mmCIF file with all atom_site columns, C-alpha atoms in Angstrom:
data_model
loop_
_atom_site.group_PDB
_atom_site.id
_atom_site.type_symbol
_atom_site.label_atom_id
_atom_site.label_alt_id
_atom_site.label_comp_id
_atom_site.label_asym_id
_atom_site.label_entity_id
_atom_site.label_seq_id
_atom_site.pdbx_PDB_ins_code
_atom_site.Cartn_x
_atom_site.Cartn_y
_atom_site.Cartn_z
_atom_site.occupancy
_atom_site.B_iso_or_equiv
_atom_site.pdbx_formal_charge
_atom_site.auth_seq_id
_atom_site.auth_comp_id
_atom_site.auth_asym_id
_atom_site.auth_atom_id
_atom_site.pdbx_PDB_model_num
ATOM 1   C CA . MET A 1 1   ? 0.000   0.000  0.000  1.00 44.00 ? 27  MET A CA 1
ATOM 2   C CA . SER A 1 2   ? 1.398   3.446  -0.927 1.00 60.00 ? 28  SER A CA 1
ATOM 3   C CA . LEU A 1 3   ? 1.788   6.198  1.635  1.00 65.00 ? 29  LEU A CA 1
ATOM 4   C CA . PHE A 1 4   ? -1.299  8.068  0.450  1.00 60.00 ? 30  PHE A CA 1
ATOM 5   C CA . GLU A 1 5   ? -3.525  5.101  -0.289 1.00 59.00 ? 31  GLU A CA 1
ATOM 6   C CA . GLU A 1 6   ? -6.606  5.000  1.916  1.00 54.00 ? 32  GLU A CA 1
ATOM 7   C CA . ALA A 1 7   ? -6.212  2.434  4.675  1.00 49.00 ? 33  ALA A CA 1
ATOM 8   C CA . PRO A 1 8   ? -9.234  0.384  5.828  1.00 44.00 ? 34  PRO A CA 1
ATOM 9   C CA . TYR A 1 9   ? -9.616  2.390  9.018  1.00 44.00 ? 35  TYR A CA 1
ATOM 10  C CA . GLN A 1 10  ? -9.578  5.691  7.085  1.00 49.00 ? 36  GLN A CA 1
ATOM 11  C CA . SER A 1 11  ? -13.194 5.344  6.021  1.00 53.00 ? 37  SER A CA 1
ATOM 12  C CA . GLY A 1 12  ? -16.546 5.137  7.723  1.00 55.00 ? 38  GLY A CA 1
ATOM 13  C CA . ILE A 1 13  ? -16.099 7.429  10.719 1.00 62.00 ? 39  ILE A CA 1
ATOM 14  C CA . LYS A 1 14  ? -19.491 7.771  12.320 1.00 62.00 ? 40  LYS A CA 1
ATOM 15  C CA . PHE A 1 15  ? -20.891 11.320 12.613 1.00 65.00 ? 41  PHE A CA 1
ATOM 16  C CA . ILE A 1 16  ? -17.792 12.838 11.004 1.00 73.00 ? 42  ILE A CA 1
ATOM 17  C CA . HIS A 1 17  ? -19.359 16.260 10.481 1.00 75.00 ? 43  HIS A CA 1
ATOM 18  C CA . TYR A 1 18  ? -20.764 16.280 13.997 1.00 83.00 ? 44  TYR A CA 1
ATOM 19  C CA . ARG A 1 19  ? -17.291 15.576 15.346 1.00 85.00 ? 45  ARG A CA 1
ATOM 20  C CA . ILE A 1 20  ? -15.704 18.386 13.346 1.00 87.00 ? 46  ILE A CA 1
ATOM 21  C CA . TRP A 1 21  ? -18.273 21.001 14.327 1.00 89.00 ? 47  TRP A CA 1
ATOM 22  C CA . TRP A 1 22  ? -18.159 20.013 17.979 1.00 93.00 ? 48  TRP A CA 1
ATOM 23  C CA . ILE A 1 23  ? -14.344 20.177 18.068 1.00 93.00 ? 49  ILE A CA 1
ATOM 24  C CA . LEU A 1 24  ? -14.395 23.582 16.346 1.00 91.00 ? 50  LEU A CA 1
ATOM 25  C CA . PHE A 1 25  ? -17.023 24.849 18.780 1.00 95.00 ? 51  PHE A CA 1
ATOM 26  C CA . ALA A 1 26  ? -15.097 23.563 21.801 1.00 95.00 ? 52  ALA A CA 1
ATOM 27  C CA . THR A 1 27  ? -11.734 24.965 20.703 1.00 92.00 ? 53  THR A CA 1
ATOM 28  C CA . MET A 1 28  ? -12.744 28.253 19.035 1.00 90.00 ? 54  MET A CA 1
ATOM 29  C CA . ILE A 1 29  ? -16.138 29.451 20.269 1.00 94.00 ? 55  ILE A CA 1
ATOM 30  C CA . ALA A 1 30  ? -16.199 28.028 23.797 1.00 95.00 ? 56  ALA A CA 1
ATOM 31  C CA . PRO A 1 31  ? -12.941 29.827 24.770 1.00 94.00 ? 57  PRO A CA 1
ATOM 32  C CA . ALA A 1 32  ? -14.497 33.180 23.833 1.00 94.00 ? 58  ALA A CA 1
ATOM 33  C CA . ILE A 1 33  ? -17.575 32.407 25.930 1.00 95.00 ? 59  ILE A CA 1
ATOM 34  C CA . LEU A 1 34  ? -15.512 31.203 28.884 1.00 94.00 ? 60  LEU A CA 1
ATOM 35  C CA . SER A 1 35  ? -13.272 34.279 28.700 1.00 93.00 ? 61  SER A CA 1
ATOM 36  C CA . ARG A 1 36  ? -16.325 36.541 28.776 1.00 93.00 ? 62  ARG A CA 1
ATOM 37  C CA . LEU A 1 37  ? -17.433 34.741 31.930 1.00 93.00 ? 63  LEU A CA 1
ATOM 38  C CA . GLY A 1 38  ? -14.165 35.750 33.581 1.00 92.00 ? 64  GLY A CA 1
ATOM 39  C CA . LEU A 1 39  ? -12.510 32.341 33.711 1.00 91.00 ? 65  LEU A CA 1
ATOM 40  C CA . PRO A 1 40  ? -8.678  32.504 34.003 1.00 90.00 ? 66  PRO A CA 1
ATOM 41  C CA . VAL A 1 41  ? -6.837  31.853 30.727 1.00 89.00 ? 67  VAL A CA 1
ATOM 42  C CA . ALA A 1 42  ? -5.285  28.591 31.951 1.00 90.00 ? 68  ALA A CA 1
ATOM 43  C CA . TRP A 1 43  ? -8.723  27.248 32.840 1.00 93.00 ? 69  TRP A CA 1
ATOM 44  C CA . VAL A 1 44  ? -10.190 28.478 29.533 1.00 94.00 ? 70  VAL A CA 1
ATOM 45  C CA . LEU A 1 45  ? -7.626  26.408 27.624 1.00 93.00 ? 71  LEU A CA 1
ATOM 46  C CA . PHE A 1 46  ? -8.101  23.388 29.857 1.00 95.00 ? 72  PHE A CA 1
ATOM 47  C CA . THR A 1 47  ? -11.912 23.468 29.760 1.00 96.00 ? 73  THR A CA 1
ATOM 48  C CA . SER A 1 48  ? -12.180 24.038 26.005 1.00 96.00 ? 74  SER A CA 1
ATOM 49  C CA . THR A 1 49  ? -9.809  21.210 25.098 1.00 96.00 ? 75  THR A CA 1
ATOM 50  C CA . LEU A 1 50  ? -11.495 18.924 27.597 1.00 96.00 ? 76  LEU A CA 1
ATOM 51  C CA . LEU A 1 51  ? -14.870 19.670 25.968 1.00 96.00 ? 77  LEU A CA 1
ATOM 52  C CA . ALA A 1 52  ? -13.462 18.559 22.603 1.00 95.00 ? 78  ALA A CA 1
ATOM 53  C CA . LEU A 1 53  ? -11.947 15.346 23.944 1.00 94.00 ? 79  LEU A CA 1
ATOM 54  C CA . PRO A 1 54  ? -15.068 13.067 23.817 1.00 92.00 ? 80  PRO A CA 1
ATOM 55  C CA . ALA A 1 55  ? -15.362 13.533 20.041 1.00 89.00 ? 81  ALA A CA 1
ATOM 56  C CA . CYS A 1 56  ? -11.717 12.503 19.684 1.00 90.00 ? 82  CYS A CA 1
ATOM 57  C CA . ILE A 1 57  ? -11.610 9.275  21.665 1.00 87.00 ? 83  ILE A CA 1
ATOM 58  C CA . ALA A 1 58  ? -14.878 7.594  20.633 1.00 82.00 ? 84  ALA A CA 1
ATOM 59  C CA . ASP A 1 59  ? -14.443 4.764  18.098 1.00 80.00 ? 85  ASP A CA 1
ATOM 60  C CA . CYS A 1 60  ? -10.657 4.723  18.495 1.00 86.00 ? 86  CYS A CA 1
ATOM 61  C CA . LYS A 1 61  ? -10.286 1.845  16.050 1.00 81.00 ? 87  LYS A CA 1
ATOM 62  C CA . LYS A 1 62  ? -12.135 3.690  13.286 1.00 80.00 ? 88  LYS A CA 1
ATOM 63  C CA . LEU A 1 63  ? -10.088 6.801  13.967 1.00 85.00 ? 89  LEU A CA 1
ATOM 64  C CA . GLY A 1 64  ? -6.912  4.772  13.489 1.00 87.00 ? 90  GLY A CA 1
ATOM 65  C CA . ILE A 1 65  ? -5.797  5.043  17.127 1.00 92.00 ? 91  ILE A CA 1
ATOM 66  C CA . LYS A 1 66  ? -3.894  1.926  18.157 1.00 92.00 ? 92  LYS A CA 1
ATOM 67  C CA . LEU A 1 67  ? -1.436  0.923  20.858 1.00 94.00 ? 93  LEU A CA 1
ATOM 68  C CA . VAL A 1 68  ? 2.046   2.338  20.329 1.00 96.00 ? 94  VAL A CA 1
ATOM 69  C CA . THR A 1 69  ? 4.871   -0.201 20.111 1.00 96.00 ? 95  THR A CA 1
ATOM 70  C CA . PRO A 1 70  ? 8.520   0.376  21.146 1.00 97.00 ? 96  PRO A CA 1
ATOM 71  C CA . CYS A 1 71  ? 9.380   0.499  17.443 1.00 96.00 ? 97  CYS A CA 1
ATOM 72  C CA . ASP A 1 72  ? 6.736   3.209  16.960 1.00 97.00 ? 98  ASP A CA 1
ATOM 73  C CA . VAL A 1 73  ? 8.226   5.228  19.812 1.00 97.00 ? 99  VAL A CA 1
ATOM 74  C CA . LEU A 1 74  ? 11.748  5.033  18.369 1.00 97.00 ? 100 LEU A CA 1
ATOM 75  C CA . ILE A 1 75  ? 10.614  6.085  14.900 1.00 97.00 ? 101 ILE A CA 1
ATOM 76  C CA . VAL A 1 76  ? 8.427   8.885  16.278 1.00 98.00 ? 102 VAL A CA 1
ATOM 77  C CA . VAL A 1 77  ? 11.272  10.286 18.388 1.00 97.00 ? 103 VAL A CA 1
ATOM 78  C CA . ILE A 1 78  ? 13.657  10.274 15.410 1.00 97.00 ? 104 ILE A CA 1
ATOM 79  C CA . ILE A 1 79  ? 11.161  11.920 13.044 1.00 97.00 ? 105 ILE A CA 1
ATOM 80  C CA . ALA A 1 80  ? 10.030  14.395 15.713 1.00 97.00 ? 106 ALA A CA 1
ATOM 81  C CA . ALA A 1 81  ? 13.641  15.442 16.301 1.00 97.00 ? 107 ALA A CA 1
ATOM 82  C CA . GLY A 1 82  ? 14.085  15.987 12.574 1.00 97.00 ? 108 GLY A CA 1
ATOM 83  C CA . ILE A 1 83  ? 10.989  18.099 12.093 1.00 97.00 ? 109 ILE A CA 1
ATOM 84  C CA . ILE A 1 84  ? 11.766  20.147 15.232 1.00 97.00 ? 110 ILE A CA 1
ATOM 85  C CA . VAL A 1 85  ? 15.205  21.051 13.864 1.00 97.00 ? 111 VAL A CA 1
ATOM 86  C CA . MET A 1 86  ? 13.852  21.760 10.377 1.00 97.00 ? 112 MET A CA 1
ATOM 87  C CA . SER A 1 87  ? 10.951  23.789 11.734 1.00 96.00 ? 113 SER A CA 1
ATOM 88  C CA . GLY A 1 88  ? 13.281  25.833 13.918 1.00 95.00 ? 114 GLY A CA 1
ATOM 89  C CA . LEU A 1 89  ? 15.689  26.635 11.071 1.00 96.00 ? 115 LEU A CA 1
ATOM 90  C CA . VAL A 1 90  ? 12.927  27.598 8.650  1.00 96.00 ? 116 VAL A CA 1
ATOM 91  C CA . SER A 1 91  ? 11.168  29.718 11.285 1.00 94.00 ? 117 SER A CA 1
ATOM 92  C CA . LYS A 1 92  ? 14.441  31.516 12.057 1.00 94.00 ? 118 LYS A CA 1
ATOM 93  C CA . PHE A 1 93  ? 14.980  32.350 8.381  1.00 95.00 ? 119 PHE A CA 1
ATOM 94  C CA . TRP A 1 94  ? 11.329  33.457 8.024  1.00 95.00 ? 120 TRP A CA 1
ATOM 95  C CA . ARG A 1 95  ? 11.593  35.811 11.004 1.00 94.00 ? 121 ARG A CA 1
ATOM 96  C CA . LEU A 1 96  ? 14.779  37.348 9.627  1.00 94.00 ? 122 LEU A CA 1
ATOM 97  C CA . GLN A 1 97  ? 12.924  38.067 6.384  1.00 94.00 ? 123 GLN A CA 1
ATOM 98  C CA . LEU A 1 98  ? 10.012  39.624 8.272  1.00 93.00 ? 124 LEU A CA 1
ATOM 99  C CA . GLU A 1 99  ? 12.435  41.828 10.205 1.00 93.00 ? 125 GLU A CA 1
ATOM 100 C CA . HIS A 1 100 ? 14.286  42.749 7.012  1.00 91.00 ? 126 HIS A CA 1
ATOM 101 C CA . PHE A 1 101 ? 11.067  44.008 5.400  1.00 91.00 ? 127 PHE A CA 1
ATOM 102 C CA . GLY A 1 102 ? 10.001  45.843 8.543  1.00 90.00 ? 128 GLY A CA 1
ATOM 103 C CA . PHE A 1 103 ? 7.107   43.664 9.659  1.00 89.00 ? 129 PHE A CA 1
ATOM 104 C CA . LYS A 1 104 ? 6.223   43.975 13.343 1.00 85.00 ? 130 LYS A CA 1
ATOM 105 C CA . PHE A 1 105 ? 5.338   40.774 15.195 1.00 84.00 ? 131 PHE A CA 1
ATOM 106 C CA . ASN A 1 106 ? 5.235   39.225 18.653 1.00 83.00 ? 132 ASN A CA 1
ATOM 107 C CA . ALA A 1 107 ? 8.166   36.930 19.285 1.00 78.00 ? 133 ALA A CA 1
ATOM 108 C CA . LYS A 1 108 ? 6.012   34.483 21.258 1.00 83.00 ? 134 LYS A CA 1
ATOM 109 C CA . GLN A 1 109 ? 2.503   33.117 21.011 1.00 84.00 ? 135 GLN A CA 1
ATOM 110 C CA . PRO A 1 110 ? 0.113   34.321 23.764 1.00 81.00 ? 136 PRO A CA 1
ATOM 111 C CA . VAL A 1 111 ? 0.052   30.865 25.364 1.00 85.00 ? 137 VAL A CA 1
ATOM 112 C CA . ALA A 1 112 ? 3.870   30.884 25.504 1.00 85.00 ? 138 ALA A CA 1
ATOM 113 C CA . GLU A 1 113 ? 3.765   34.178 27.399 1.00 83.00 ? 139 GLU A CA 1
ATOM 114 C CA . ILE A 1 114 ? 1.259   32.685 29.850 1.00 84.00 ? 140 ILE A CA 1
ATOM 115 C CA . ILE A 1 115 ? 3.517   29.656 30.367 1.00 87.00 ? 141 ILE A CA 1
ATOM 116 C CA . ALA A 1 116 ? 6.493   31.919 31.044 1.00 83.00 ? 142 ALA A CA 1
ATOM 117 C CA . ALA A 1 117 ? 4.643   33.859 33.765 1.00 83.00 ? 143 ALA A CA 1
ATOM 118 C CA . GLY A 1 118 ? 2.160   31.279 35.106 1.00 77.00 ? 144 GLY A CA 1
ATOM 119 C CA . SER A 1 119 ? 1.940   30.031 38.668 1.00 84.00 ? 145 SER A CA 1
ATOM 120 C CA . ARG A 1 120 ? 2.797   26.422 39.528 1.00 86.00 ? 146 ARG A CA 1
ATOM 121 C CA . PHE A 1 121 ? -0.881  25.432 39.559 1.00 89.00 ? 147 PHE A CA 1
ATOM 122 C CA . ASP A 1 122 ? -1.513  27.214 36.247 1.00 88.00 ? 148 ASP A CA 1
ATOM 123 C CA . LEU A 1 123 ? 1.448   25.366 34.749 1.00 92.00 ? 149 LEU A CA 1
ATOM 124 C CA . ILE A 1 124 ? 0.002   21.994 35.715 1.00 94.00 ? 150 ILE A CA 1
ATOM 125 C CA . ILE A 1 125 ? -3.327  22.873 34.102 1.00 94.00 ? 151 ILE A CA 1
ATOM 126 C CA . LEU A 1 126 ? -1.601  24.307 31.039 1.00 93.00 ? 152 LEU A CA 1
ATOM 127 C CA . TYR A 1 127 ? 0.652   21.275 30.627 1.00 95.00 ? 153 TYR A CA 1
ATOM 128 C CA . ILE A 1 128 ? -2.303  18.878 30.727 1.00 96.00 ? 154 ILE A CA 1
ATOM 129 C CA . SER A 1 129 ? -4.146  21.034 28.204 1.00 96.00 ? 155 SER A CA 1
ATOM 130 C CA . VAL A 1 130 ? -1.309  21.964 25.830 1.00 95.00 ? 156 VAL A CA 1
ATOM 131 C CA . CYS A 1 131 ? 0.858   18.853 25.958 1.00 96.00 ? 157 CYS A CA 1
ATOM 132 C CA . ILE A 1 132 ? -1.642  16.018 26.522 1.00 97.00 ? 158 ILE A CA 1
ATOM 133 C CA . ILE A 1 133 ? -5.182  16.944 25.484 1.00 97.00 ? 159 ILE A CA 1
ATOM 134 C CA . THR A 1 134 ? -4.372  19.341 22.629 1.00 97.00 ? 160 THR A CA 1
ATOM 135 C CA . PRO A 1 135 ? -2.239  16.807 20.685 1.00 97.00 ? 161 PRO A CA 1
ATOM 136 C CA . ILE A 1 136 ? -5.125  14.318 20.849 1.00 97.00 ? 162 ILE A CA 1
ATOM 137 C CA . VAL A 1 137 ? -7.743  16.862 19.757 1.00 96.00 ? 163 VAL A CA 1
ATOM 138 C CA . GLU A 1 138 ? -5.690  18.483 16.991 1.00 96.00 ? 164 GLU A CA 1
ATOM 139 C CA . GLU A 1 139 ? -4.456  15.223 15.521 1.00 96.00 ? 165 GLU A CA 1
ATOM 140 C CA . VAL A 1 140 ? -8.001  13.848 15.247 1.00 94.00 ? 166 VAL A CA 1
ATOM 141 C CA . LEU A 1 141 ? -9.252  17.110 13.729 1.00 94.00 ? 167 LEU A CA 1
ATOM 142 C CA . PHE A 1 142 ? -6.446  17.741 11.236 1.00 95.00 ? 168 PHE A CA 1
ATOM 143 C CA . ARG A 1 143 ? -4.723  14.460 10.493 1.00 92.00 ? 169 ARG A CA 1
ATOM 144 C CA . ARG A 1 144 ? -7.870  12.355 10.530 1.00 89.00 ? 170 ARG A CA 1
ATOM 145 C CA . LEU A 1 145 ? -11.053 14.328 9.879  1.00 88.00 ? 171 LEU A CA 1
ATOM 146 C CA . ILE A 1 146 ? -9.980  17.274 7.698  1.00 91.00 ? 172 ILE A CA 1
ATOM 147 C CA . TYR A 1 147 ? -7.400  15.186 5.836  1.00 91.00 ? 173 TYR A CA 1
ATOM 148 C CA . GLY A 1 148 ? -10.006 12.470 5.282  1.00 85.00 ? 174 GLY A CA 1
ATOM 149 C CA . ILE A 1 149 ? -12.427 14.937 3.703  1.00 85.00 ? 175 ILE A CA 1
ATOM 150 C CA . ILE A 1 150 ? -9.882  16.567 1.350  1.00 88.00 ? 176 ILE A CA 1
ATOM 151 C CA . GLN A 1 151 ? -8.337  13.210 0.475  1.00 87.00 ? 177 GLN A CA 1
ATOM 152 C CA . LYS A 1 152 ? -11.489 12.283 -1.435 1.00 82.00 ? 178 LYS A CA 1
ATOM 153 C CA . TYR A 1 153 ? -10.400 14.802 -4.071 1.00 86.00 ? 179 TYR A CA 1
ATOM 154 C CA . SER A 1 154 ? -6.605  14.612 -3.936 1.00 87.00 ? 180 SER A CA 1
ATOM 155 C CA . ALA A 1 155 ? -4.289  12.871 -1.495 1.00 87.00 ? 181 ALA A CA 1
ATOM 156 C CA . LEU A 1 156 ? -1.359  15.215 -2.163 1.00 91.00 ? 182 LEU A CA 1
ATOM 157 C CA . ALA A 1 157 ? -3.591  18.277 -1.844 1.00 93.00 ? 183 ALA A CA 1
ATOM 158 C CA . ALA A 1 158 ? -4.941  16.837 1.405  1.00 92.00 ? 184 ALA A CA 1
ATOM 159 C CA . PHE A 1 159 ? -1.403  16.372 2.729  1.00 95.00 ? 185 PHE A CA 1
ATOM 160 C CA . ALA A 1 160 ? -0.296  19.940 1.976  1.00 96.00 ? 186 ALA A CA 1
ATOM 161 C CA . GLY A 1 161 ? -3.695  21.523 2.581  1.00 96.00 ? 187 GLY A CA 1
ATOM 162 C CA . THR A 1 162 ? -4.155  20.001 6.019  1.00 96.00 ? 188 THR A CA 1
ATOM 163 C CA . ALA A 1 163 ? -0.691  21.144 7.075  1.00 97.00 ? 189 ALA A CA 1
ATOM 164 C CA . LEU A 1 164 ? -1.422  24.644 5.756  1.00 97.00 ? 190 LEU A CA 1
ATOM 165 C CA . ILE A 1 165 ? -4.718  24.851 7.649  1.00 97.00 ? 191 ILE A CA 1
ATOM 166 C CA . PHE A 1 166 ? -2.938  23.566 10.749 1.00 97.00 ? 192 PHE A CA 1
ATOM 167 C CA . ALA A 1 167 ? -0.395  26.396 10.443 1.00 97.00 ? 193 ALA A CA 1
ATOM 168 C CA . LEU A 1 168 ? -2.956  29.125 9.738  1.00 96.00 ? 194 LEU A CA 1
ATOM 169 C CA . VAL A 1 169 ? -5.338  28.345 12.610 1.00 93.00 ? 195 VAL A CA 1
ATOM 170 C CA . HIS A 1 170 ? -2.548  28.899 15.135 1.00 91.00 ? 196 HIS A CA 1
ATOM 171 C CA . PHE A 1 171 ? -2.684  32.610 14.171 1.00 89.00 ? 197 PHE A CA 1
ATOM 172 C CA . PHE A 1 172 ? 1.056   33.068 14.630 1.00 92.00 ? 198 PHE A CA 1
ATOM 173 C CA . VAL A 1 173 ? 2.615   34.728 11.584 1.00 92.00 ? 199 VAL A CA 1
ATOM 174 C CA . PRO A 1 174 ? 6.284   34.374 12.686 1.00 92.00 ? 200 PRO A CA 1
ATOM 175 C CA . GLY A 1 175 ? 5.800   30.632 13.029 1.00 93.00 ? 201 GLY A CA 1
ATOM 176 C CA . LEU A 1 176 ? 3.785   29.887 9.873  1.00 95.00 ? 202 LEU A CA 1
ATOM 177 C CA . PRO A 1 177 ? 6.489   28.018 7.891  1.00 96.00 ? 203 PRO A CA 1
ATOM 178 C CA . GLY A 1 178 ? 7.608   26.108 10.973 1.00 96.00 ? 204 GLY A CA 1
ATOM 179 C CA . LEU A 1 179 ? 4.043   25.123 11.849 1.00 97.00 ? 205 LEU A CA 1
ATOM 180 C CA . PHE A 1 180 ? 3.504   24.011 8.255  1.00 98.00 ? 206 PHE A CA 1
ATOM 181 C CA . ILE A 1 181 ? 6.526   21.721 8.510  1.00 98.00 ? 207 ILE A CA 1
ATOM 182 C CA . LEU A 1 182 ? 5.269   20.339 11.819 1.00 98.00 ? 208 LEU A CA 1
ATOM 183 C CA . GLY A 1 183 ? 1.865   19.682 10.229 1.00 97.00 ? 209 GLY A CA 1
ATOM 184 C CA . CYS A 1 184 ? 3.499   17.822 7.347  1.00 97.00 ? 210 CYS A CA 1
ATOM 185 C CA . GLY A 1 185 ? 5.623   15.861 9.801  1.00 97.00 ? 211 GLY A CA 1
ATOM 186 C CA . PHE A 1 186 ? 2.673   14.790 11.939 1.00 97.00 ? 212 PHE A CA 1
ATOM 187 C CA . GLN A 1 187 ? 0.715   13.789 8.832  1.00 96.00 ? 213 GLN A CA 1
ATOM 188 C CA . PHE A 1 188 ? 3.657   11.775 7.526  1.00 96.00 ? 214 PHE A CA 1
ATOM 189 C CA . ILE A 1 189 ? 4.000   9.936  10.827 1.00 97.00 ? 215 ILE A CA 1
ATOM 190 C CA . PHE A 1 190 ? 0.305   9.041  10.793 1.00 94.00 ? 216 PHE A CA 1
ATOM 191 C CA . LEU A 1 191 ? 0.403   7.749  7.227  1.00 92.00 ? 217 LEU A CA 1
ATOM 192 C CA . PHE A 1 192 ? 3.774   6.022  7.618  1.00 94.00 ? 218 PHE A CA 1
ATOM 193 C CA . ARG A 1 193 ? 2.932   4.149  10.830 1.00 93.00 ? 219 ARG A CA 1
ATOM 194 C CA . LYS A 1 194 ? -0.808  3.761  10.063 1.00 91.00 ? 220 LYS A CA 1
ATOM 195 C CA . ASN A 1 195 ? -1.457  4.789  13.648 1.00 94.00 ? 221 ASN A CA 1
ATOM 196 C CA . LEU A 1 196 ? -2.882  8.145  14.724 1.00 95.00 ? 222 LEU A CA 1
ATOM 197 C CA . ALA A 1 197 ? -1.489  7.608  18.227 1.00 96.00 ? 223 ALA A CA 1
ATOM 198 C CA . CYS A 1 198 ? 2.002   7.965  16.745 1.00 97.00 ? 224 CYS A CA 1
ATOM 199 C CA . ALA A 1 199 ? 1.134   11.429 15.400 1.00 97.00 ? 225 ALA A CA 1
ATOM 200 C CA . MET A 1 200 ? -0.346  12.308 18.792 1.00 98.00 ? 226 MET A CA 1
ATOM 201 C CA . LEU A 1 201 ? 2.878   11.216 20.500 1.00 98.00 ? 227 LEU A CA 1
ATOM 202 C CA . ALA A 1 202 ? 5.017   13.299 18.136 1.00 98.00 ? 228 ALA A CA 1
ATOM 203 C CA . HIS A 1 203 ? 2.744   16.298 18.684 1.00 98.00 ? 229 HIS A CA 1
ATOM 204 C CA . ALA A 1 204 ? 2.968   15.820 22.458 1.00 98.00 ? 230 ALA A CA 1
ATOM 205 C CA . ILE A 1 205 ? 6.786   15.691 22.262 1.00 97.00 ? 231 ILE A CA 1
ATOM 206 C CA . VAL A 1 206 ? 6.941   18.918 20.248 1.00 97.00 ? 232 VAL A CA 1
ATOM 207 C CA . ASN A 1 207 ? 4.503   20.747 22.528 1.00 96.00 ? 233 ASN A CA 1
ATOM 208 C CA . SER A 1 208 ? 6.263   19.508 25.665 1.00 97.00 ? 234 SER A CA 1
ATOM 209 C CA . LEU A 1 209 ? 9.618   20.710 24.385 1.00 96.00 ? 235 LEU A CA 1
ATOM 210 C CA . ALA A 1 210 ? 8.132   24.121 23.542 1.00 93.00 ? 236 ALA A CA 1
ATOM 211 C CA . PHE A 1 211 ? 6.465   24.222 26.963 1.00 94.00 ? 237 PHE A CA 1
ATOM 212 C CA . PHE A 1 212 ? 9.676   23.715 28.905 1.00 92.00 ? 238 PHE A CA 1
ATOM 213 C CA . VAL A 1 213 ? 11.691  26.003 26.629 1.00 91.00 ? 239 VAL A CA 1
ATOM 214 C CA . ASN A 1 214 ? 9.201   28.827 27.215 1.00 86.00 ? 240 ASN A CA 1
ATOM 215 C CA . ARG A 1 215 ? 9.228   28.155 30.950 1.00 82.00 ? 241 ARG A CA 1
ATOM 216 C CA . SER A 1 216 ? 13.001  28.242 31.268 1.00 75.00 ? 242 SER A CA 1
#
C-alpha cells in the first residue's frame, strides 16, 4: 500500500461532520464564551480542550488510534527530532525576512507568554491542556477528519492543505512556515505508521519541548 492510499480504518467514521463542528465549537467558540465569563486563561484552555476530547476518543479503532509499540516510539522520536530542527531553522529564516522588510510581530505566542509567567498550579493545568489533550484533539481534527475529507479529491492536496490549515489556525505569523513543517511531519507519521497515536505522540513531544523552553 502506498503512503497516500486510503487504509481500511480511514473510512466510515461515524458522525464525522458532527465531530468536526463540535471540536471547532469547543476549541474556538467556547474559549471566547468562557473568557467573557471571567474564567482565568489557563482554565479556559483546559476546559475548552477537555470539551473537545469526547469527540476525539470515541471509536478509536475507526479513527486509526492503536497501541504504540517500542518500534513506533523510536521512529516517532527520530522523526520528531528531525521536524523540530527543520521547523526551527525555517522559522528563524522566516523571522529574519520579516524583520528585514520591517514587519512587526510578537516573538512568542500568547500561550507561551502565559507559560512563562504562570503560577505552579496554572502550569500543571496548562501542561495537561497543551501537551496532553491538545495533541489528541488536533491530531483527530487535522490528520484524521480534515485530511479524510480533502483526500477524497486529492491525497497530495490533502497532505499539503491540512498542514497549511494547521499552520494558519494557530494565528502566529512568525511561526507559519515552521508550523507548516510540523503539520506535514505529523501527517507523515500518521500515514507512515498507520497509527494516529504515533502522530499524537510526536505532537505531544513537540509541545512539551516548547512548553519547557518557554518556561526556562
